[in-house]
């Protein structure tokens, strides 16, 4: 029997990588996200490999949309969530490290509770690290993406007094 996997935030990045891996396993992939064009493109990429894939537009910050999806979506076996803004409205209101720490603490707590409530179902959480490799031992930064605030990260790992 084919597993049906809903991936919220699955059109790009980590979510799409998970979609590709699960599609290779033979899962029927349902991608959900805010941008129809990105969802369609991701579905087409999966389908060209022979995968079963569909998409649905969903903003997880909109409770009404989430409730509607829960009512109309056929049952799924797995749900993967890689979407989420770092603050209400998607705006960063505190330094990146504080946001990441807070998100990870909340994620860890939520996963523990979900694991207890959904037992015997398995609940996993994966949290990515910093947005580019950093060598703390050498206190040197790797080359970051061009739009990243390098000055902020250099200030964290600076050897200058």
PDB file of C-alpha atoms in Angstrom:
ATOM      1  CA  UNK A   1       0.000   0.000   0.000  1.00  0.00           C
ATOM      2  CA  UNK A   2       1.328   3.436  -0.951  1.00  0.00           C
ATOM      3  CA  UNK A   3       2.069   5.839   1.896  1.00  0.00           C
ATOM      4  CA  UNK A   4       0.454   9.257   1.525  1.00  0.00           C
ATOM      5  CA  UNK A   5       2.723  11.985   2.860  1.00  0.00           C
ATOM      6  CA  UNK A   6       1.712  15.619   3.330  1.00  0.00           C
ATOM      7  CA  UNK A   7       4.705  17.960   3.279  1.00  0.00           C
ATOM      8  CA  UNK A   8       3.905  21.475   4.448  1.00  0.00           C
ATOM      9  CA  UNK A   9       6.616  23.737   3.087  1.00  0.00           C
ATOM     10  CA  UNK A  10       7.584  21.082   0.547  1.00  0.00           C
ATOM     11  CA  UNK A  11       8.014  23.155  -2.593  1.00  0.00           C
ATOM     12  CA  UNK A  12      11.594  24.221  -1.861  1.00  0.00           C
ATOM     13  CA  UNK A  13      14.569  23.643   0.409  1.00  0.00           C
ATOM     14  CA  UNK A  14      14.538  20.932   3.043  1.00  0.00           C
ATOM     15  CA  UNK A  15      10.872  20.190   2.417  1.00  0.00           C
ATOM     16  CA  UNK A  16      11.465  19.492  -1.260  1.00  0.00           C
ATOM     17  CA  UNK A  17      14.509  17.346  -0.467  1.00  0.00           C
ATOM     18  CA  UNK A  18      12.321  15.280   1.879  1.00  0.00           C
ATOM     19  CA  UNK A  19       9.676  15.066  -0.861  1.00  0.00           C
ATOM     20  CA  UNK A  20      12.247  13.742  -3.327  1.00  0.00           C
ATOM     21  CA  UNK A  21      13.470  11.076  -0.908  1.00  0.00           C
ATOM     22  CA  UNK A  22       9.976   9.949   0.011  1.00  0.00           C
ATOM     23  CA  UNK A  23       8.964   9.907  -3.655  1.00  0.00           C
ATOM     24  CA  UNK A  24      11.904   7.577  -4.357  1.00  0.00           C
ATOM     25  CA  UNK A  25      10.498   5.347  -1.592  1.00  0.00           C
ATOM     26  CA  UNK A  26       7.245   5.284  -3.540  1.00  0.00           C
ATOM     27  CA  UNK A  27       5.165   7.639  -1.406  1.00  0.00           C
ATOM     28  CA  UNK A  28       2.283   9.633  -2.836  1.00  0.00           C
ATOM     29  CA  UNK A  29       3.420  13.204  -2.099  1.00  0.00           C
ATOM     30  CA  UNK A  30       1.064  16.065  -1.246  1.00  0.00           C
ATOM     31  CA  UNK A  31       2.941  19.367  -1.201  1.00  0.00           C
ATOM     32  CA  UNK A  32       1.416  22.282   0.688  1.00  0.00           C
ATOM     33  CA  UNK A  33       2.624  25.857   0.776  1.00  0.00           C
ATOM     34  CA  UNK A  34       1.745  29.467   0.141  1.00  0.00           C
ATOM     35  CA  UNK A  35       2.992  29.877  -3.434  1.00  0.00           C
ATOM     36  CA  UNK A  36       1.035  28.088  -6.176  1.00  0.00           C
ATOM     37  CA  UNK A  37       3.762  28.593  -8.785  1.00  0.00           C
ATOM     38  CA  UNK A  38       6.466  27.027  -6.605  1.00  0.00           C
ATOM     39  CA  UNK A  39       4.156  24.146  -5.679  1.00  0.00           C
ATOM     40  CA  UNK A  40       3.328  23.432  -9.338  1.00  0.00           C
ATOM     41  CA  UNK A  41       6.994  23.521 -10.311  1.00  0.00           C
ATOM     42  CA  UNK A  42       7.942  21.142  -7.480  1.00  0.00           C
ATOM     43  CA  UNK A  43       5.098  18.759  -8.379  1.00  0.00           C
ATOM     44  CA  UNK A  44       6.190  18.714 -12.012  1.00  0.00           C
ATOM     45  CA  UNK A  45       9.759  17.919 -10.968  1.00  0.00           C
ATOM     46  CA  UNK A  46       8.555  15.004  -8.844  1.00  0.00           C
ATOM     47  CA  UNK A  47       6.196  13.751 -11.544  1.00  0.00           C
ATOM     48  CA  UNK A  48       8.957  13.686 -14.167  1.00  0.00           C
ATOM     49  CA  UNK A  49      10.640  11.015 -12.021  1.00  0.00           C
ATOM     50  CA  UNK A  50       7.445   8.958 -12.046  1.00  0.00           C
ATOM     51  CA  UNK A  51       6.328   9.998  -8.570  1.00  0.00           C
ATOM     52  CA  UNK A  52       2.710  10.532  -7.602  1.00  0.00           C
ATOM     53  CA  UNK A  53       2.504  14.159  -6.503  1.00  0.00           C
ATOM     54  CA  UNK A  54      -0.146  16.802  -5.992  1.00  0.00           C
ATOM     55  CA  UNK A  55      -0.239  20.195  -4.331  1.00  0.00           C
ATOM     56  CA  UNK A  56      -2.495  22.400  -2.280  1.00  0.00           C
ATOM     57  CA  UNK A  57      -2.105  26.079  -1.435  1.00  0.00           C
ATOM     58  CA  UNK A  58      -1.918  26.548   2.328  1.00  0.00           C
ATOM     59  CA  UNK A  59      -0.723  29.291   4.647  1.00  0.00           C
ATOM     60  CA  UNK A  60      -0.216  27.564   8.002  1.00  0.00           C
ATOM     61  CA  UNK A  61      -0.473  30.917   9.739  1.00  0.00           C
ATOM     62  CA  UNK A  62      -4.118  31.059   8.614  1.00  0.00           C
ATOM     63  CA  UNK A  63      -6.078  28.809  10.980  1.00  0.00           C
ATOM     64  CA  UNK A  64      -9.105  28.777   8.673  1.00  0.00           C
ATOM     65  CA  UNK A  65      -7.032  27.375   5.786  1.00  0.00           C
ATOM     66  CA  UNK A  66      -5.495  24.704   8.029  1.00  0.00           C
ATOM     67  CA  UNK A  67      -8.921  23.632   9.322  1.00  0.00           C
ATOM     68  CA  UNK A  68     -10.286  23.496   5.764  1.00  0.00           C
ATOM     69  CA  UNK A  69      -7.373  21.324   4.631  1.00  0.00           C
ATOM     70  CA  UNK A  70      -8.034  18.956   7.519  1.00  0.00           C
ATOM     71  CA  UNK A  71     -11.654  18.557   6.382  1.00  0.00           C
ATOM     72  CA  UNK A  72     -11.077  18.077   2.642  1.00  0.00           C
ATOM     73  CA  UNK A  73      -7.798  16.174   2.480  1.00  0.00           C
ATOM     74  CA  UNK A  74      -7.972  12.414   2.151  1.00  0.00           C
ATOM     75  CA  UNK A  75      -6.264  10.582   5.041  1.00  0.00           C
ATOM     76  CA  UNK A  76      -2.465  10.727   5.105  1.00  0.00           C
ATOM     77  CA  UNK A  77       0.061   8.398   6.704  1.00  0.00           C
ATOM     78  CA  UNK A  78       2.774  10.960   7.421  1.00  0.00           C
ATOM     79  CA  UNK A  79       2.936  14.726   7.871  1.00  0.00           C
ATOM     80  CA  UNK A  80       6.194  16.633   7.481  1.00  0.00           C
ATOM     81  CA  UNK A  81       6.287  20.326   8.404  1.00  0.00           C
ATOM     82  CA  UNK A  82       9.230  22.377   7.205  1.00  0.00           C
ATOM     83  CA  UNK A  83       7.340  25.659   6.866  1.00  0.00           C
ATOM     84  CA  UNK A  84       7.015  28.378   9.420  1.00  0.00           C
ATOM     85  CA  UNK A  85       7.943  31.974   9.923  1.00  0.00           C
ATOM     86  CA  UNK A  86      10.306  33.034  12.652  1.00  0.00           C
ATOM     87  CA  UNK A  87       7.905  35.532  14.143  1.00  0.00           C
ATOM     88  CA  UNK A  88       4.304  36.626  13.638  1.00  0.00           C
ATOM     89  CA  UNK A  89       3.903  38.086  10.189  1.00  0.00           C
ATOM     90  CA  UNK A  90       7.202  36.540   9.097  1.00  0.00           C
ATOM     91  CA  UNK A  91       9.195  39.471  10.429  1.00  0.00           C
ATOM     92  CA  UNK A  92      12.312  38.976  12.496  1.00  0.00           C
ATOM     93  CA  UNK A  93      11.857  40.840  15.720  1.00  0.00           C
ATOM     94  CA  UNK A  94      14.855  39.514  17.664  1.00  0.00           C
ATOM     95  CA  UNK A  95      18.404  38.455  16.733  1.00  0.00           C
ATOM     96  CA  UNK A  96      18.644  35.246  14.706  1.00  0.00           C
ATOM     97  CA  UNK A  97      20.265  33.152  17.410  1.00  0.00           C
ATOM     98  CA  UNK A  98      17.566  33.920  19.959  1.00  0.00           C
ATOM     99  CA  UNK A  99      14.863  33.128  17.428  1.00  0.00           C
ATOM    100  CA  UNK A 100      16.515  29.830  16.481  1.00  0.00           C
ATOM    101  CA  UNK A 101      16.985  28.836  20.127  1.00  0.00           C
ATOM    102  CA  UNK A 102      13.378  29.655  20.965  1.00  0.00           C
ATOM    103  CA  UNK A 103      12.072  27.783  17.940  1.00  0.00           C
ATOM    104  CA  UNK A 104      14.171  24.718  18.753  1.00  0.00           C
ATOM    105  CA  UNK A 105      13.019  24.688  22.392  1.00  0.00           C
ATOM    106  CA  UNK A 106       9.378  24.948  21.331  1.00  0.00           C
ATOM    107  CA  UNK A 107       9.870  22.260  18.681  1.00  0.00           C
ATOM    108  CA  UNK A 108      11.474  19.879  21.154  1.00  0.00           C
ATOM    109  CA  UNK A 109       8.664  20.369  23.654  1.00  0.00           C
ATOM    110  CA  UNK A 110       5.988  19.946  20.985  1.00  0.00           C
ATOM    111  CA  UNK A 111       7.538  16.748  19.644  1.00  0.00           C
ATOM    112  CA  UNK A 112       7.698  15.186  23.115  1.00  0.00           C
ATOM    113  CA  UNK A 113       4.030  15.972  23.727  1.00  0.00           C
ATOM    114  CA  UNK A 114       2.967  14.775  20.280  1.00  0.00           C
ATOM    115  CA  UNK A 115       4.908  11.532  20.729  1.00  0.00           C
ATOM    116  CA  UNK A 116       3.000  10.828  23.946  1.00  0.00           C
ATOM    117  CA  UNK A 117      -0.389  11.806  22.500  1.00  0.00           C
ATOM    118  CA  UNK A 118       0.029   9.982  19.185  1.00  0.00           C
ATOM    119  CA  UNK A 119       1.701   6.834  20.502  1.00  0.00           C
ATOM    120  CA  UNK A 120       2.278   4.289  18.990  1.00  0.00           C
ATOM    121  CA  UNK A 121       2.838   6.564  15.979  1.00  0.00           C
ATOM    122  CA  UNK A 122       6.389   7.823  15.678  1.00  0.00           C
ATOM    123  CA  UNK A 123       7.027  11.576  15.864  1.00  0.00           C
ATOM    124  CA  UNK A 124      10.365  13.026  14.715  1.00  0.00           C
ATOM    125  CA  UNK A 125      11.809  16.519  14.573  1.00  0.00           C
ATOM    126  CA  UNK A 126      14.702  17.792  12.513  1.00  0.00           C
ATOM    127  CA  UNK A 127      16.011  21.293  12.936  1.00  0.00           C
ATOM    128  CA  UNK A 128      18.566  22.710  10.520  1.00  0.00           C
ATOM    129  CA  UNK A 129      21.550  24.566  11.877  1.00  0.00           C
ATOM    130  CA  UNK A 130      22.880  27.940  10.848  1.00  0.00           C
ATOM    131  CA  UNK A 131      22.183  28.903   7.227  1.00  0.00           C
ATOM    132  CA  UNK A 132      25.766  28.210   6.101  1.00  0.00           C
ATOM    133  CA  UNK A 133      28.761  26.286   7.494  1.00  0.00           C
ATOM    134  CA  UNK A 134      30.681  27.955  10.301  1.00  0.00           C
ATOM    135  CA  UNK A 135      33.930  26.631  11.679  1.00  0.00           C
ATOM    136  CA  UNK A 136      33.918  27.525  15.370  1.00  0.00           C
ATOM    137  CA  UNK A 137      37.250  25.819  16.046  1.00  0.00           C
ATOM    138  CA  UNK A 138      39.044  28.050  13.535  1.00  0.00           C
ATOM    139  CA  UNK A 139      36.705  30.960  14.244  1.00  0.00           C
ATOM    140  CA  UNK A 140      36.431  31.426  10.508  1.00  0.00           C
ATOM    141  CA  UNK A 141      33.326  31.766   8.357  1.00  0.00           C
ATOM    142  CA  UNK A 142      32.750  29.816   5.185  1.00  0.00           C
ATOM    143  CA  UNK A 143      31.499  31.714   2.170  1.00  0.00           C
ATOM    144  CA  UNK A 144      27.823  32.559   2.870  1.00  0.00           C
ATOM    145  CA  UNK A 145      25.032  33.191   0.414  1.00  0.00           C
ATOM    146  CA  UNK A 146      25.197  36.737  -1.022  1.00  0.00           C
ATOM    147  CA  UNK A 147      22.076  38.062   0.749  1.00  0.00           C
ATOM    148  CA  UNK A 148      23.130  36.990   4.257  1.00  0.00           C
ATOM    149  CA  UNK A 149      24.112  39.549   6.904  1.00  0.00           C
ATOM    150  CA  UNK A 150      27.724  38.394   7.219  1.00  0.00           C
ATOM    151  CA  UNK A 151      28.641  41.233   9.554  1.00  0.00           C
ATOM    152  CA  UNK A 152      26.253  39.875  12.188  1.00  0.00           C
ATOM    153  CA  UNK A 153      27.754  36.379  12.088  1.00  0.00           C
ATOM    154  CA  UNK A 154      31.324  37.679  11.985  1.00  0.00           C
ATOM    155  CA  UNK A 155      30.594  39.681  15.131  1.00  0.00           C
ATOM    156  CA  UNK A 156      29.575  36.460  16.913  1.00  0.00           C
ATOM    157  CA  UNK A 157      32.765  34.605  16.005  1.00  0.00           C
ATOM    158  CA  UNK A 158      35.204  37.485  15.883  1.00  0.00           C
ATOM    159  CA  UNK A 159      38.612  36.957  17.490  1.00  0.00           C
ATOM    160  CA  UNK A 160      39.128  40.699  17.737  1.00  0.00           C
ATOM    161  CA  UNK A 161      38.752  42.228  21.193  1.00  0.00           C
TER     162      UNK A 161
END
